[in-house]
XYZ file of C-alpha atoms in Angstrom:
410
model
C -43.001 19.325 -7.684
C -39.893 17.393 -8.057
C -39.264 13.751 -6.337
C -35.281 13.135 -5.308
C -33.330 10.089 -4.193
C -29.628 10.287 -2.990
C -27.413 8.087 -4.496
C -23.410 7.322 -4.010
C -20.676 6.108 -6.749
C -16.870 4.534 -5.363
C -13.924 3.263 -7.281
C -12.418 4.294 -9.729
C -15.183 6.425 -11.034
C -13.471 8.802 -13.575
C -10.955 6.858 -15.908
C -13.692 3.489 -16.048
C -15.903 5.465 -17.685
C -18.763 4.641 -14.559
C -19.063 7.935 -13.844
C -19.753 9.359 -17.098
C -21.884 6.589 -17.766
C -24.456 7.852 -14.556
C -24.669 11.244 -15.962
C -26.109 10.125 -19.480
C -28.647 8.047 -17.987
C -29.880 10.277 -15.696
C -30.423 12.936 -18.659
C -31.443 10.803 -21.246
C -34.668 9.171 -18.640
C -35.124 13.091 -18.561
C -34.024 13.624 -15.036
C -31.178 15.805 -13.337
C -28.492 15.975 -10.611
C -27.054 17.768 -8.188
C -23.094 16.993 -7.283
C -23.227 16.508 -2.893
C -19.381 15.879 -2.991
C -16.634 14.812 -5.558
C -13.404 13.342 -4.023
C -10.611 12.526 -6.760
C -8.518 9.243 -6.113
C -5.043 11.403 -7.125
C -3.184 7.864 -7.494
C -3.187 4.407 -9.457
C -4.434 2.941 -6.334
C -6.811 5.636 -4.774
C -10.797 5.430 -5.322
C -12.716 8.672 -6.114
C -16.462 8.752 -4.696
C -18.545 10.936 -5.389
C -22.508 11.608 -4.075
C -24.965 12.663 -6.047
C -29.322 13.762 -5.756
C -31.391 12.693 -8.494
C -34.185 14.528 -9.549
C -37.273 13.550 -11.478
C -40.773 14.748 -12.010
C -42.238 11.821 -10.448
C -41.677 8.780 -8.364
C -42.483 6.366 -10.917
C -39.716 8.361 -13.281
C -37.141 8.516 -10.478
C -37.463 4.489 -10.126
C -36.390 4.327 -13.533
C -33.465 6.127 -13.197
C -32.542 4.867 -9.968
C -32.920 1.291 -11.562
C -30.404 1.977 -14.249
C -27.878 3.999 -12.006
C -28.320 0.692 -10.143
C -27.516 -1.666 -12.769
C -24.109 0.730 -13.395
C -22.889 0.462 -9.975
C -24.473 3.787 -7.946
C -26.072 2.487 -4.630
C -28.300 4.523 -2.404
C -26.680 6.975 0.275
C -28.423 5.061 3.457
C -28.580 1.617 2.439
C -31.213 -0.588 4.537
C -31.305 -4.706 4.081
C -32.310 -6.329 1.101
C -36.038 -7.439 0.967
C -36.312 -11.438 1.083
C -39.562 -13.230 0.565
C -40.376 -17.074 0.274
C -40.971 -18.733 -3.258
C -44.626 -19.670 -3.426
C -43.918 -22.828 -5.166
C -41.381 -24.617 -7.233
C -40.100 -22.905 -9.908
C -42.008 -20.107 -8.869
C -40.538 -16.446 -7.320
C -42.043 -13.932 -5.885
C -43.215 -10.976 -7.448
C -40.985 -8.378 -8.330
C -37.692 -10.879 -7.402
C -34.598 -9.188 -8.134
C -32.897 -10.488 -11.589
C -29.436 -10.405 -11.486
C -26.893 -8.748 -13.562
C -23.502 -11.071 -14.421
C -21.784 -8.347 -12.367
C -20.004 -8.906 -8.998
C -23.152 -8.249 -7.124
C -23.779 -7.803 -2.878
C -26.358 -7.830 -0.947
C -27.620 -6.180 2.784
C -28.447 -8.919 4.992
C -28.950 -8.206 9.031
C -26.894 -4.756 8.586
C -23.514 -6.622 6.403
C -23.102 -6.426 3.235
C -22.814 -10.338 2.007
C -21.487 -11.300 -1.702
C -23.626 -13.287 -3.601
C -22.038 -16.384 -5.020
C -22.287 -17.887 -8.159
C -22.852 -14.415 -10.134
C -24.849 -14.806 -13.588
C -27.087 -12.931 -15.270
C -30.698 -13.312 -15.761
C -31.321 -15.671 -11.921
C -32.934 -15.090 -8.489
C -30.901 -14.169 -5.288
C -31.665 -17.303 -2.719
C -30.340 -16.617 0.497
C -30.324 -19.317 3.661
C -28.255 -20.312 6.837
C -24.322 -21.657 5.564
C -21.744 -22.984 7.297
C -21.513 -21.611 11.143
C -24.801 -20.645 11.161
C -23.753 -17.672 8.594
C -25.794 -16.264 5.689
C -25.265 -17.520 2.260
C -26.466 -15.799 -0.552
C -26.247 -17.249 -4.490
C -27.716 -17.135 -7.222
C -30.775 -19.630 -9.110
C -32.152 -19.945 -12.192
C -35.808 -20.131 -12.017
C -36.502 -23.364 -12.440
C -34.028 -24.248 -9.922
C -36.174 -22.746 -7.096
C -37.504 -24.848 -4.245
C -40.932 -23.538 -2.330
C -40.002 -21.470 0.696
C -36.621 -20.360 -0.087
C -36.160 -16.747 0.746
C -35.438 -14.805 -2.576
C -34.355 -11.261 -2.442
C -37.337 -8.773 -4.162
C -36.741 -5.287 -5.562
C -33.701 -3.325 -5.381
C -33.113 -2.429 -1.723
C -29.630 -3.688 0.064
C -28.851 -4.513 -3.219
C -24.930 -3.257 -4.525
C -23.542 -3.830 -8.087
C -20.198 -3.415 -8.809
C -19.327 -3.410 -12.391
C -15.539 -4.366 -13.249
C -13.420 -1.570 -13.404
C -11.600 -0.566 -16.396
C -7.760 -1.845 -15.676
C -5.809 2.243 -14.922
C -3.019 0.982 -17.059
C -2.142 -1.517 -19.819
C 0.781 -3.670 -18.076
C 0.359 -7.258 -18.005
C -1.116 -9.954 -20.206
C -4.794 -8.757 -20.093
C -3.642 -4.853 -19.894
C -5.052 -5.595 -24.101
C -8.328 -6.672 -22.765
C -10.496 -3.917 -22.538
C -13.296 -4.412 -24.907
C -14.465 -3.641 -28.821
C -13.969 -5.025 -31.491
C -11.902 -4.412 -34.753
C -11.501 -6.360 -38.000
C -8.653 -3.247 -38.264
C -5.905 -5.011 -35.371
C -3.162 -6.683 -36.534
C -3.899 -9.723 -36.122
C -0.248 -10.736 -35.233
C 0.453 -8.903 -32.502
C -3.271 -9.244 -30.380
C -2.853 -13.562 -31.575
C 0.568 -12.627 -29.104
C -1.405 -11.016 -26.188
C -3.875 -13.721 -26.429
C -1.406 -16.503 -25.890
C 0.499 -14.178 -23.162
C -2.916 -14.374 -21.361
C -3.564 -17.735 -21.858
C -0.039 -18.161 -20.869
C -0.378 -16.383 -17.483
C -4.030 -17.984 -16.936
C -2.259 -21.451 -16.510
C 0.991 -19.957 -14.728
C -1.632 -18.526 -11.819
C -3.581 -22.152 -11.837
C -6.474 -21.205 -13.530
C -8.530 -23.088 -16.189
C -9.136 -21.657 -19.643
C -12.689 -23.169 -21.607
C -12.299 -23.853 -25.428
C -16.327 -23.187 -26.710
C -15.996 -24.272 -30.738
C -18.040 -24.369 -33.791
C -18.100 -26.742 -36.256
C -16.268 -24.163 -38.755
C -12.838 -24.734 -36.461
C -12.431 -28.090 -37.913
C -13.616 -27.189 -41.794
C -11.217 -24.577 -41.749
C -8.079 -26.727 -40.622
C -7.623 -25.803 -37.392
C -8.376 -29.290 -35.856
C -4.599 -30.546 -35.110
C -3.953 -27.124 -33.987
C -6.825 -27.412 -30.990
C -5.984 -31.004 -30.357
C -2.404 -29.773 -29.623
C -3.621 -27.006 -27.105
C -5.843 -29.859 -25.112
C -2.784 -32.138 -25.402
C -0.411 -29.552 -24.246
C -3.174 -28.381 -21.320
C -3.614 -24.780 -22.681
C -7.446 -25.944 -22.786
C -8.579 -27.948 -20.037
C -11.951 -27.937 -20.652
C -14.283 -27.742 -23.654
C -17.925 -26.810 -24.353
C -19.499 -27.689 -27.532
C -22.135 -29.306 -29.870
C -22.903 -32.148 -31.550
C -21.594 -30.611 -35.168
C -18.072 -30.058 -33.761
C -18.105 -33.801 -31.899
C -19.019 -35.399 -35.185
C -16.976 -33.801 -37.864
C -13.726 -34.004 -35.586
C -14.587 -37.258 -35.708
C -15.630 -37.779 -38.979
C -12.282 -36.167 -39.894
C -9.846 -39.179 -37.673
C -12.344 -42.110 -39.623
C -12.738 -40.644 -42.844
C -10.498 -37.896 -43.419
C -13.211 -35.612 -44.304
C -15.382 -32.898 -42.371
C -19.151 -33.368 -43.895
C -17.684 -34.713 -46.676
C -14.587 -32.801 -47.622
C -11.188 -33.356 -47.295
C -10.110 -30.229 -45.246
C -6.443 -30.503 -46.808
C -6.779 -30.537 -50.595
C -10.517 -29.146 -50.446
C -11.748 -32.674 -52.608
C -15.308 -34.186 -52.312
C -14.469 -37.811 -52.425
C -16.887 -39.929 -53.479
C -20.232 -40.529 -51.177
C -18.504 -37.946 -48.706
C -21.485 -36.460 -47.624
C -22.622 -39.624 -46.172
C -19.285 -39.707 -43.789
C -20.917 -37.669 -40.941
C -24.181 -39.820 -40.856
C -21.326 -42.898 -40.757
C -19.129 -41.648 -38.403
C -22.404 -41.678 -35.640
C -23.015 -44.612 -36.408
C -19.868 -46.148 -35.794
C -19.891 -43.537 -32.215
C -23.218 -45.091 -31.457
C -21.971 -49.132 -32.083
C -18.970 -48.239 -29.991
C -20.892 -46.649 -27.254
C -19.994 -43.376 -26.476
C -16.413 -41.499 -27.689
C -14.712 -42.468 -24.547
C -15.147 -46.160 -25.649
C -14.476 -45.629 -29.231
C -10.901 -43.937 -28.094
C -10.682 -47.299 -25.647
C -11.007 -49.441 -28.466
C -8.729 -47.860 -31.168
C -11.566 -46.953 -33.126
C -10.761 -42.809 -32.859
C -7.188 -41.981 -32.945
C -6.676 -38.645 -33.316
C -8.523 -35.052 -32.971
C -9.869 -32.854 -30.645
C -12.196 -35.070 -28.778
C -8.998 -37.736 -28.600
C -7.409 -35.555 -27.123
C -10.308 -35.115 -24.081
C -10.283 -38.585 -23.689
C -6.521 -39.202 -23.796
C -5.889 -36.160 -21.228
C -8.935 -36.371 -19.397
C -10.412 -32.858 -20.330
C -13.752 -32.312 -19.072
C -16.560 -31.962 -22.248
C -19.759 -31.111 -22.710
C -21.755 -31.420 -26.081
C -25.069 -29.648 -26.042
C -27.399 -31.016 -28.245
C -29.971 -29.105 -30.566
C -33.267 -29.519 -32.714
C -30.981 -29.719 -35.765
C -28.979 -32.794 -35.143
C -27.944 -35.712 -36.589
C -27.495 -38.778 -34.342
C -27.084 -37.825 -32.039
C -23.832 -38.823 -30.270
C -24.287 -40.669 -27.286
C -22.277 -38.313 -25.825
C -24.534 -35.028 -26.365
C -26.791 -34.160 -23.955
C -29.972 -33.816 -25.853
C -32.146 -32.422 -22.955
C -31.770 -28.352 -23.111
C -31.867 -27.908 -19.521
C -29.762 -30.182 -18.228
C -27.468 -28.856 -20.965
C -27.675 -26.004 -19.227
C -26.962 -26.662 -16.257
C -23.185 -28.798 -17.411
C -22.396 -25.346 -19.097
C -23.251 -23.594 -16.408
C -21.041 -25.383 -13.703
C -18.284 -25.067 -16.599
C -18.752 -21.206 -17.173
C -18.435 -21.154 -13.265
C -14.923 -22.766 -13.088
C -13.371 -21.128 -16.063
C -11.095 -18.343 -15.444
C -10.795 -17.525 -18.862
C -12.626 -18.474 -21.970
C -11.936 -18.725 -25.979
C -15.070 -18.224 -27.694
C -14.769 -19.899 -31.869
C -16.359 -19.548 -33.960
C -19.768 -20.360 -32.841
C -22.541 -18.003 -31.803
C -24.978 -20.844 -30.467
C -22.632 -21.849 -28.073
C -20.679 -18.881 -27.481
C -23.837 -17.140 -26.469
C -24.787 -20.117 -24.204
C -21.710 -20.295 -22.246
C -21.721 -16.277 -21.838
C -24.853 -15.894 -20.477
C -23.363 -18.275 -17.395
C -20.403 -16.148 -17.236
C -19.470 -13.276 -14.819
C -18.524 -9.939 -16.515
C -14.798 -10.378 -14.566
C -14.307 -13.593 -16.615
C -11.501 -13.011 -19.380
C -13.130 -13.447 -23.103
C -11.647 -13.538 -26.104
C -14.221 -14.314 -29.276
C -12.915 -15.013 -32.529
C -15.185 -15.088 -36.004
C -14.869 -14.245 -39.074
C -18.653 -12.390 -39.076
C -18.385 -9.129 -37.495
C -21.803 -9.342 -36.204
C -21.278 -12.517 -33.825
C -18.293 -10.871 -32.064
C -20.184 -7.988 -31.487
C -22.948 -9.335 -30.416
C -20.733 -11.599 -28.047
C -18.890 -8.582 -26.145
C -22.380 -6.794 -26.269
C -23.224 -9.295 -23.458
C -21.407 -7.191 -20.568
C -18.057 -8.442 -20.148
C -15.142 -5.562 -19.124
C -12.903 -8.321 -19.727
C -13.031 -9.111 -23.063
C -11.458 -8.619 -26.935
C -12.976 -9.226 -30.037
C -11.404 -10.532 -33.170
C -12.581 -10.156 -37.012
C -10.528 -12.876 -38.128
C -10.647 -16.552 -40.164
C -10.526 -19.171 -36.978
C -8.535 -21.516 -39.298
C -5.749 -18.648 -39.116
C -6.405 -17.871 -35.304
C -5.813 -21.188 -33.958
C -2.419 -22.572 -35.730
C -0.925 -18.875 -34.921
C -1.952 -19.400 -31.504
C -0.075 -22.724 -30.987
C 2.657 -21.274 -32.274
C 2.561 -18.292 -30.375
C 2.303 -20.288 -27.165
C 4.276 -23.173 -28.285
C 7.393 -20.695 -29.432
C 7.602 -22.074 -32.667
């Protein structure tokens, strides 16, 4: 005897690939469908839909299935409202709470469908009264959750809708449609990039820098200090490495200990980093160092000089630390997460700590572009879920100056 559940697909379907991507999961959890209906969108701007039952052998099998069709965007045929129970306690949900996806993501609520604000991956669902008396749903992450707020449980009234593959290639992010290739010329995608950025800034949005340490031992400091000072970066998410050797580079002229121009180890150079806090720490903080003409040039200069928003996580690792890094991991997490949520687009370099950090906060409609010169980090950035994303194999201390002068026309 075979179990069946009813499910329905809408958009553009065919050419994003969301389609296809139903069948194969349905067949490789060993299930099978019947096609109800199948109407083709015949234009750019028409949707298909198309209806589908889902067999399986048992219930516990069809939940499966019906889970991942529901992480790829399918919803059930007659929807009913989303489930909502109360947290038991702080920092505690309910039993089988629904865990979000970083995809634009609805939700059932007194027979209207409601968007859930905030989107990220990995939270709860909270839902309350808003403004007018209207329901508000958003997301939490666990240990943001207050006893007796109603969190939505299982996957009822719930509706995912993964971004949709762009149906042509015009425009500035017509490039951006995932992968990764050490194989691109580098030349021509370095253009699209800054066409993107370009057009980011044009519509009023607000592009996040999130660097490694290896940006400024590769050369590429001035370069990034010109796109803050220039406000093609407007804000910039970090750790206490990259803080310290940009500085270490305007005090010493070194980064850990070697001069990034002629590649020389001067003399006690590997003590510069440990000096450079240490003049941070007698200062007070960056902002006062810049005040008082200690710091003078760089990337973090540059934040001060042009108010740019920062935030420097702190790990186990480091040195100092600056007073400026925020040594406590969860409130670090929470100042990249209310950056992730203002960014409309986001240049991930060379750095898979922090790259990682800051994606797991991001929506999959945000615009990405990671750049490293390790295959593996890109792909295991882009792996994260973003439509809305490109990948570069490439040195960072190349990336960056071409960039400038991409966007700079020089």
């Amino acid at each position: 005897m075979t179990v069946s559940r009813e499910v329905e697909l809408s958009g553009h379907i065919i050419d994003s690939g969301m389609m296809q991507s139903c069948f194969g999961v349905i067949m490789d959890l060993g299930g099978s469908f019947e096609v109800d209906e199948f109407d083709i969108g015949r234009s750019e701007v028409e949707e298909s839909y198309a209806r589908l039952t889902v067999l399986a052998d048992t219930e516990d099998e069809l939940q499966s299935i019906v889970h991942e069709l529901h992480q790829n965007g399918a919803t059930p045929s007659h929807p009913v409202d989303a489930t909502l129970e109360p947290a038991p306690g702080d920092q505690v949900v309910p039993s089988g709470f629904y865990s979000t996806t970083n995809h634009h993501t609805e939700i059932r609520h007194d027979g209207e469908w409601i968007p859930v604000k905030r989107i990220e991956m990995d939270c709860a669902v909270v839902v309350e009264k808003g403004e007018d008396d209207e329901p508000c749903a958003y997301t939490k992450v666990l240990n943001a959750i207050e006893e007796g707020e109603l969190v939505v449980t299982g996957e009822t009234g719930i509706r995912v809708r993964p971004p949709e593959r762009p149906r042509n290639r015009e425009g500035a992010f017509g490039f951006m449609q995932g992968g990764v290739s050490s194989e691109r010329p580098s030349e021509s995608t370095i253009a699209k990039v800054a066409e993107a950025i370009a057009e980011t800034k044009r519509e009023g949005g607000s592009v996040l820098a999130v660097c490694g340490p290896a940006l400024i031992h590769s050369g590429a400091r001035e370069s990034l200090a010109r796109l803050v000072r220039e406000g093609y970066v407007d804000m910039l998410s970090a750790g206490n490495g990259f803080a310290v050797h940009d500085l270490e580079r305007d005090l010493y002229g070194t980064s850990l200990g070697m001069n990034t121009e002629t590649l020389d180890h001067p003399r006690k150079g590997h003590k510069h980093h440990i000096y450079t806090i240490s003049e941070i720490i007698r200062a007070g903080s960056i902002e006062q160092a810049v005040d008082e003409g200690l710091v003078e040039s760089g990337v973090m200069y540059e934040c001060i000089d042009n108010d740019r928003p920062f935030v420097l996580a702190g790990s186990i690792r480091d040195d100092g630390p600056l007073p400026d890094t925020i040594t406590d991991s969860v409130d670090a997490q929470n100042a990249i997460r209310e950056q992730a949520h203002e960014a409309d687009m986001v240049l991930m370099l060379s750095t898979l700590l922090h790259s990682v950090a800051v994606g797991n906060c991001l929506p999959s409609s945000t615009r990405v572009v990671c750049v490293d010169i390790n295959p593996a980090t890109v792909t295991q950035l882009l792996d994260r879920g973003s439509a809305q994303a490109v990948g570069m194999v490439t040195d960072i201390g190349t990336f960056v100056p071409m960039l400038v002068e991409q966007l700079l026309d020089e």
